[in-house]
GROMACS .gro file of C-alpha atoms in nm:
model
  224
    1UNK     CA    1   0.871  -1.444   0.703
    2UNK     CA    2   0.559  -1.305   0.951
    3UNK     CA    3   0.671  -1.334   1.322
    4UNK     CA    4   0.980  -1.365   1.278
    5UNK     CA    5   1.180  -1.217   1.609
    6UNK     CA    6   1.328  -0.893   1.621
    7UNK     CA    7   1.755  -0.843   1.616
    8UNK     CA    8   1.880  -0.844   1.985
    9UNK     CA    9   1.582  -0.879   2.152
   10UNK     CA   10   1.357  -0.623   2.055
   11UNK     CA   11   1.016  -0.718   2.059
   12UNK     CA   12   0.852  -0.313   1.943
   13UNK     CA   13   1.014  -0.111   1.759
   14UNK     CA   14   0.782   0.206   1.780
   15UNK     CA   15   0.896   0.213   1.438
   16UNK     CA   16   0.624   0.473   1.208
   17UNK     CA   17   0.656   0.342   0.873
   18UNK     CA   18   0.579   0.423   0.459
   19UNK     CA   19   0.572   0.233   0.224
   20UNK     CA   20   0.603   0.361  -0.157
   21UNK     CA   21   0.607   0.197  -0.433
   22UNK     CA   22   0.379   0.179  -0.773
   23UNK     CA   23   0.079  -0.012  -0.749
   24UNK     CA   24   0.116  -0.368  -0.817
   25UNK     CA   25   0.482  -0.316  -0.655
   26UNK     CA   26   0.376  -0.570  -0.384
   27UNK     CA   27   0.346  -0.290  -0.097
   28UNK     CA   28  -0.018  -0.428   0.046
   29UNK     CA   29   0.134  -0.811   0.121
   30UNK     CA   30   0.472  -0.636   0.257
   31UNK     CA   31   0.281  -0.445   0.487
   32UNK     CA   32   0.082  -0.719   0.624
   33UNK     CA   33   0.392  -0.898   0.676
   34UNK     CA   34   0.582  -0.586   0.861
   35UNK     CA   35   0.272  -0.552   1.056
   36UNK     CA   36   0.251  -0.910   1.226
   37UNK     CA   37   0.672  -0.889   1.255
   38UNK     CA   38   0.735  -0.578   1.401
   39UNK     CA   39   0.350  -0.615   1.591
   40UNK     CA   40   0.240  -0.235   1.459
   41UNK     CA   41  -0.074  -0.167   1.272
   42UNK     CA   42  -0.056  -0.143   0.901
   43UNK     CA   43  -0.320   0.161   0.793
   44UNK     CA   44  -0.374   0.139   0.479
   45UNK     CA   45  -0.569   0.448   0.281
   46UNK     CA   46  -0.825   0.251   0.156
   47UNK     CA   47  -0.913   0.029   0.409
   48UNK     CA   48  -0.931   0.378   0.677
   49UNK     CA   49  -1.178   0.550   0.380
   50UNK     CA   50  -1.399   0.219   0.364
   51UNK     CA   51  -1.402   0.245   0.781
   52UNK     CA   52  -1.498   0.588   0.819
   53UNK     CA   53  -1.788   0.551   0.561
   54UNK     CA   54  -1.883   0.243   0.694
   55UNK     CA   55  -1.879   0.374   1.060
   56UNK     CA   56  -2.005   0.741   0.944
   57UNK     CA   57  -1.810   0.958   1.063
   58UNK     CA   58  -1.773   1.347   0.971
   59UNK     CA   59  -1.486   1.286   0.780
   60UNK     CA   60  -1.617   0.965   0.621
   61UNK     CA   61  -1.917   1.131   0.553
   62UNK     CA   62  -1.736   1.436   0.399
   63UNK     CA   63  -1.581   1.152   0.194
   64UNK     CA   64  -1.877   0.967   0.085
   65UNK     CA   65  -1.990   1.317  -0.081
   66UNK     CA   66  -1.781   1.326  -0.334
   67UNK     CA   67  -1.695   0.951  -0.409
   68UNK     CA   68  -2.071   0.969  -0.466
   69UNK     CA   69  -2.046   1.200  -0.709
   70UNK     CA   70  -1.739   1.057  -0.921
   71UNK     CA   71  -1.517   1.305  -0.750
   72UNK     CA   72  -1.179   1.252  -0.609
   73UNK     CA   73  -1.142   1.347  -0.216
   74UNK     CA   74  -0.944   1.639  -0.104
   75UNK     CA   75  -0.656   1.605   0.030
   76UNK     CA   76  -0.762   1.754   0.365
   77UNK     CA   77  -1.016   1.512   0.410
   78UNK     CA   78  -0.788   1.246   0.333
   79UNK     CA   79  -0.569   1.391   0.546
   80UNK     CA   80  -0.858   1.438   0.847
   81UNK     CA   81  -0.900   1.085   0.835
   82UNK     CA   82  -0.546   0.961   0.855
   83UNK     CA   83  -0.534   1.185   1.135
   84UNK     CA   84  -0.818   1.004   1.298
   85UNK     CA   85  -0.706   0.694   1.295
   86UNK     CA   86  -0.351   0.793   1.409
   87UNK     CA   87  -0.486   0.882   1.669
   88UNK     CA   88  -0.615   0.544   1.765
   89UNK     CA   89  -0.430   0.363   2.016
   90UNK     CA   90  -0.326   0.046   1.806
   91UNK     CA   91  -0.093   0.342   1.668
   92UNK     CA   92   0.051   0.518   1.927
   93UNK     CA   93   0.354   0.246   1.965
   94UNK     CA   94   0.431   0.281   1.565
   95UNK     CA   95   0.265   0.194   1.247
   96UNK     CA   96   0.276   0.150   0.847
   97UNK     CA   97   0.126   0.395   0.612
   98UNK     CA   98   0.032   0.219   0.282
   99UNK     CA   99  -0.110   0.426   0.034
  100UNK     CA  100  -0.095   0.749   0.164
  101UNK     CA  101   0.097   1.034   0.129
  102UNK     CA  102   0.015   1.000  -0.233
  103UNK     CA  103   0.155   1.346  -0.346
  104UNK     CA  104   0.381   1.611  -0.191
  105UNK     CA  105   0.156   1.831  -0.050
  106UNK     CA  106   0.010   1.515   0.178
  107UNK     CA  107   0.365   1.451   0.299
  108UNK     CA  108   0.415   1.814   0.398
  109UNK     CA  109   0.052   1.821   0.568
  110UNK     CA  110   0.147   1.458   0.750
  111UNK     CA  111   0.481   1.661   0.894
  112UNK     CA  112   0.270   1.972   0.999
  113UNK     CA  113   0.057   1.709   1.216
  114UNK     CA  114   0.367   1.656   1.402
  115UNK     CA  115   0.396   1.292   1.237
  116UNK     CA  116   0.775   1.202   1.261
  117UNK     CA  117   0.855   0.925   0.993
  118UNK     CA  118   1.120   0.718   1.074
  119UNK     CA  119   1.207   0.513   0.748
  120UNK     CA  120   1.055   0.556   0.420
  121UNK     CA  121   1.115   0.204   0.237
  122UNK     CA  122   1.037   0.228  -0.141
  123UNK     CA  123   0.934  -0.102  -0.334
  124UNK     CA  124   1.101  -0.070  -0.694
  125UNK     CA  125   0.940  -0.271  -0.946
  126UNK     CA  126   0.999  -0.211  -1.305
  127UNK     CA  127   0.662  -0.084  -1.501
  128UNK     CA  128   0.674  -0.391  -1.730
  129UNK     CA  129   0.705  -0.625  -1.484
  130UNK     CA  130   0.410  -0.460  -1.287
  131UNK     CA  131   0.124  -0.456  -1.568
  132UNK     CA  132   0.240  -0.882  -1.656
  133UNK     CA  133   0.174  -0.892  -1.304
  134UNK     CA  134  -0.162  -0.722  -1.245
  135UNK     CA  135  -0.346  -0.819  -1.612
  136UNK     CA  136  -0.230  -1.133  -1.521
  137UNK     CA  137  -0.471  -1.167  -1.211
  138UNK     CA  138  -0.813  -1.357  -1.252
  139UNK     CA  139  -1.073  -1.339  -0.978
  140UNK     CA  140  -1.400  -1.516  -0.889
  141UNK     CA  141  -1.701  -1.295  -0.955
  142UNK     CA  142  -1.847  -1.514  -0.670
  143UNK     CA  143  -1.666  -1.526  -0.390
  144UNK     CA  144  -1.379  -1.340  -0.479
  145UNK     CA  145  -1.071  -1.569  -0.454
  146UNK     CA  146  -0.778  -1.455  -0.680
  147UNK     CA  147  -0.543  -1.591  -0.937
  148UNK     CA  148  -0.308  -1.553  -1.178
  149UNK     CA  149  -0.252  -1.704  -1.542
  150UNK     CA  150   0.121  -1.750  -1.431
  151UNK     CA  151   0.181  -1.753  -1.082
  152UNK     CA  152  -0.155  -1.935  -0.932
  153UNK     CA  153  -0.311  -2.148  -1.245
  154UNK     CA  154  -0.678  -2.267  -1.102
  155UNK     CA  155  -0.711  -2.643  -1.124
  156UNK     CA  156  -0.917  -2.629  -1.369
  157UNK     CA  157  -0.825  -2.311  -1.642
  158UNK     CA  158  -1.054  -2.002  -1.628
  159UNK     CA  159  -1.280  -2.172  -1.308
  160UNK     CA  160  -1.273  -2.069  -0.928
  161UNK     CA  161  -1.093  -2.385  -0.809
  162UNK     CA  162  -1.340  -2.231  -0.456
  163UNK     CA  163  -1.713  -2.258  -0.595
  164UNK     CA  164  -1.668  -2.339  -1.003
  165UNK     CA  165  -1.791  -1.980  -1.105
  166UNK     CA  166  -1.554  -1.824  -1.399
  167UNK     CA  167  -1.302  -1.614  -1.369
  168UNK     CA  168  -1.249  -1.282  -1.444
  169UNK     CA  169  -1.032  -0.999  -1.524
  170UNK     CA  170  -1.130  -0.685  -1.303
  171UNK     CA  171  -1.120  -0.408  -1.482
  172UNK     CA  172  -0.856  -0.227  -1.260
  173UNK     CA  173  -0.579  -0.483  -1.381
  174UNK     CA  174  -0.677  -0.424  -1.785
  175UNK     CA  175  -0.351  -0.347  -1.913
  176UNK     CA  176  -0.469  -0.002  -2.028
  177UNK     CA  177  -0.626   0.089  -1.629
  178UNK     CA  178  -0.261  -0.049  -1.527
  179UNK     CA  179  -0.095   0.176  -1.744
  180UNK     CA  180  -0.238   0.500  -1.713
  181UNK     CA  181  -0.248   0.422  -1.332
  182UNK     CA  182   0.131   0.374  -1.319
  183UNK     CA  183   0.126   0.677  -1.522
  184UNK     CA  184  -0.039   0.862  -1.239
  185UNK     CA  185   0.192   0.692  -0.981
  186UNK     CA  186   0.486   0.867  -1.196
  187UNK     CA  187   0.381   1.211  -1.211
  188UNK     CA  188   0.228   1.240  -0.856
  189UNK     CA  189   0.415   0.972  -0.639
  190UNK     CA  190   0.746   0.960  -0.749
  191UNK     CA  191   0.836   1.230  -0.668
  192UNK     CA  192   0.813   1.167  -0.298
  193UNK     CA  193   1.160   0.987  -0.339
  194UNK     CA  194   1.321   1.297  -0.332
  195UNK     CA  195   1.089   1.438  -0.099
  196UNK     CA  196   1.259   1.135   0.165
  197UNK     CA  197   1.553   1.116   0.003
  198UNK     CA  198   1.625   1.460   0.122
  199UNK     CA  199   1.497   1.396   0.485
  200UNK     CA  200   1.753   1.114   0.490
  201UNK     CA  201   1.475   0.886   0.497
  202UNK     CA  202   1.402   0.667   0.197
  203UNK     CA  203   1.531   0.335   0.144
  204UNK     CA  204   1.522   0.152  -0.192
  205UNK     CA  205   1.434  -0.213  -0.178
  206UNK     CA  206   1.421  -0.405  -0.569
  207UNK     CA  207   1.140  -0.614  -0.568
  208UNK     CA  208   1.239  -0.994  -0.618
  209UNK     CA  209   1.034  -1.271  -0.784
  210UNK     CA  210   0.973  -1.448  -0.453
  211UNK     CA  211   0.787  -1.234  -0.183
  212UNK     CA  212   0.972  -1.350   0.062
  213UNK     CA  213   1.301  -1.272  -0.058
  214UNK     CA  214   1.132  -0.883  -0.095
  215UNK     CA  215   1.038  -0.909   0.265
  216UNK     CA  216   1.389  -1.006   0.374
  217UNK     CA  217   1.520  -0.710   0.191
  218UNK     CA  218   1.291  -0.469   0.318
  219UNK     CA  219   1.346  -0.592   0.681
  220UNK     CA  220   1.678  -0.511   0.632
  221UNK     CA  221   1.594  -0.172   0.515
  222UNK     CA  222   1.350  -0.095   0.764
  223UNK     CA  223   1.600  -0.214   1.033
  224UNK     CA  224   1.935  -0.038   0.935
   0.00000   0.00000   0.00000
């Protein structure tokens, strides 16, 4: 549904959105589609931290010292990087946050920065579906092409269609790793639903088997 017209002739929503959901729930896919449809940038925490590292910004260098030591980047540095990104020109008419906030203290810090969020959409997908979805992923170790054992099979089992190299299951997609990531999500990030519900900003979207059906529900939640 990328590029779909907005209702009543709206061209620029100016909306500030947050996408919540467990790892593998489809936040990145929906953020990309919403970005094209609503003409506002999708701001992925992972991407902007990588950009800050590459550009060697002060916050990026601060983050690098923790990452090099194998430690989690502290909230104040993550928030500083987010603040830098949201100050850029393309975010002045709205944005979609994907991967931030992850905790209630981060959400509170966002409020303290004076960032007013219009809608928070939580993509609801059962844990067992996420485990099946993520553990079925296969990627090419050479060119990075992505496949799935059920939903996007290569022409030849275990071999990349693009370059003919063997497909691998990434460590991040192994069932035990996915279950640990889900545990952390339920413990640290899921409480954000109650936080934003109290503010009257939360919308729940049940993830569908077909991406376009989830997109239709997500757009309806955003525009409600």
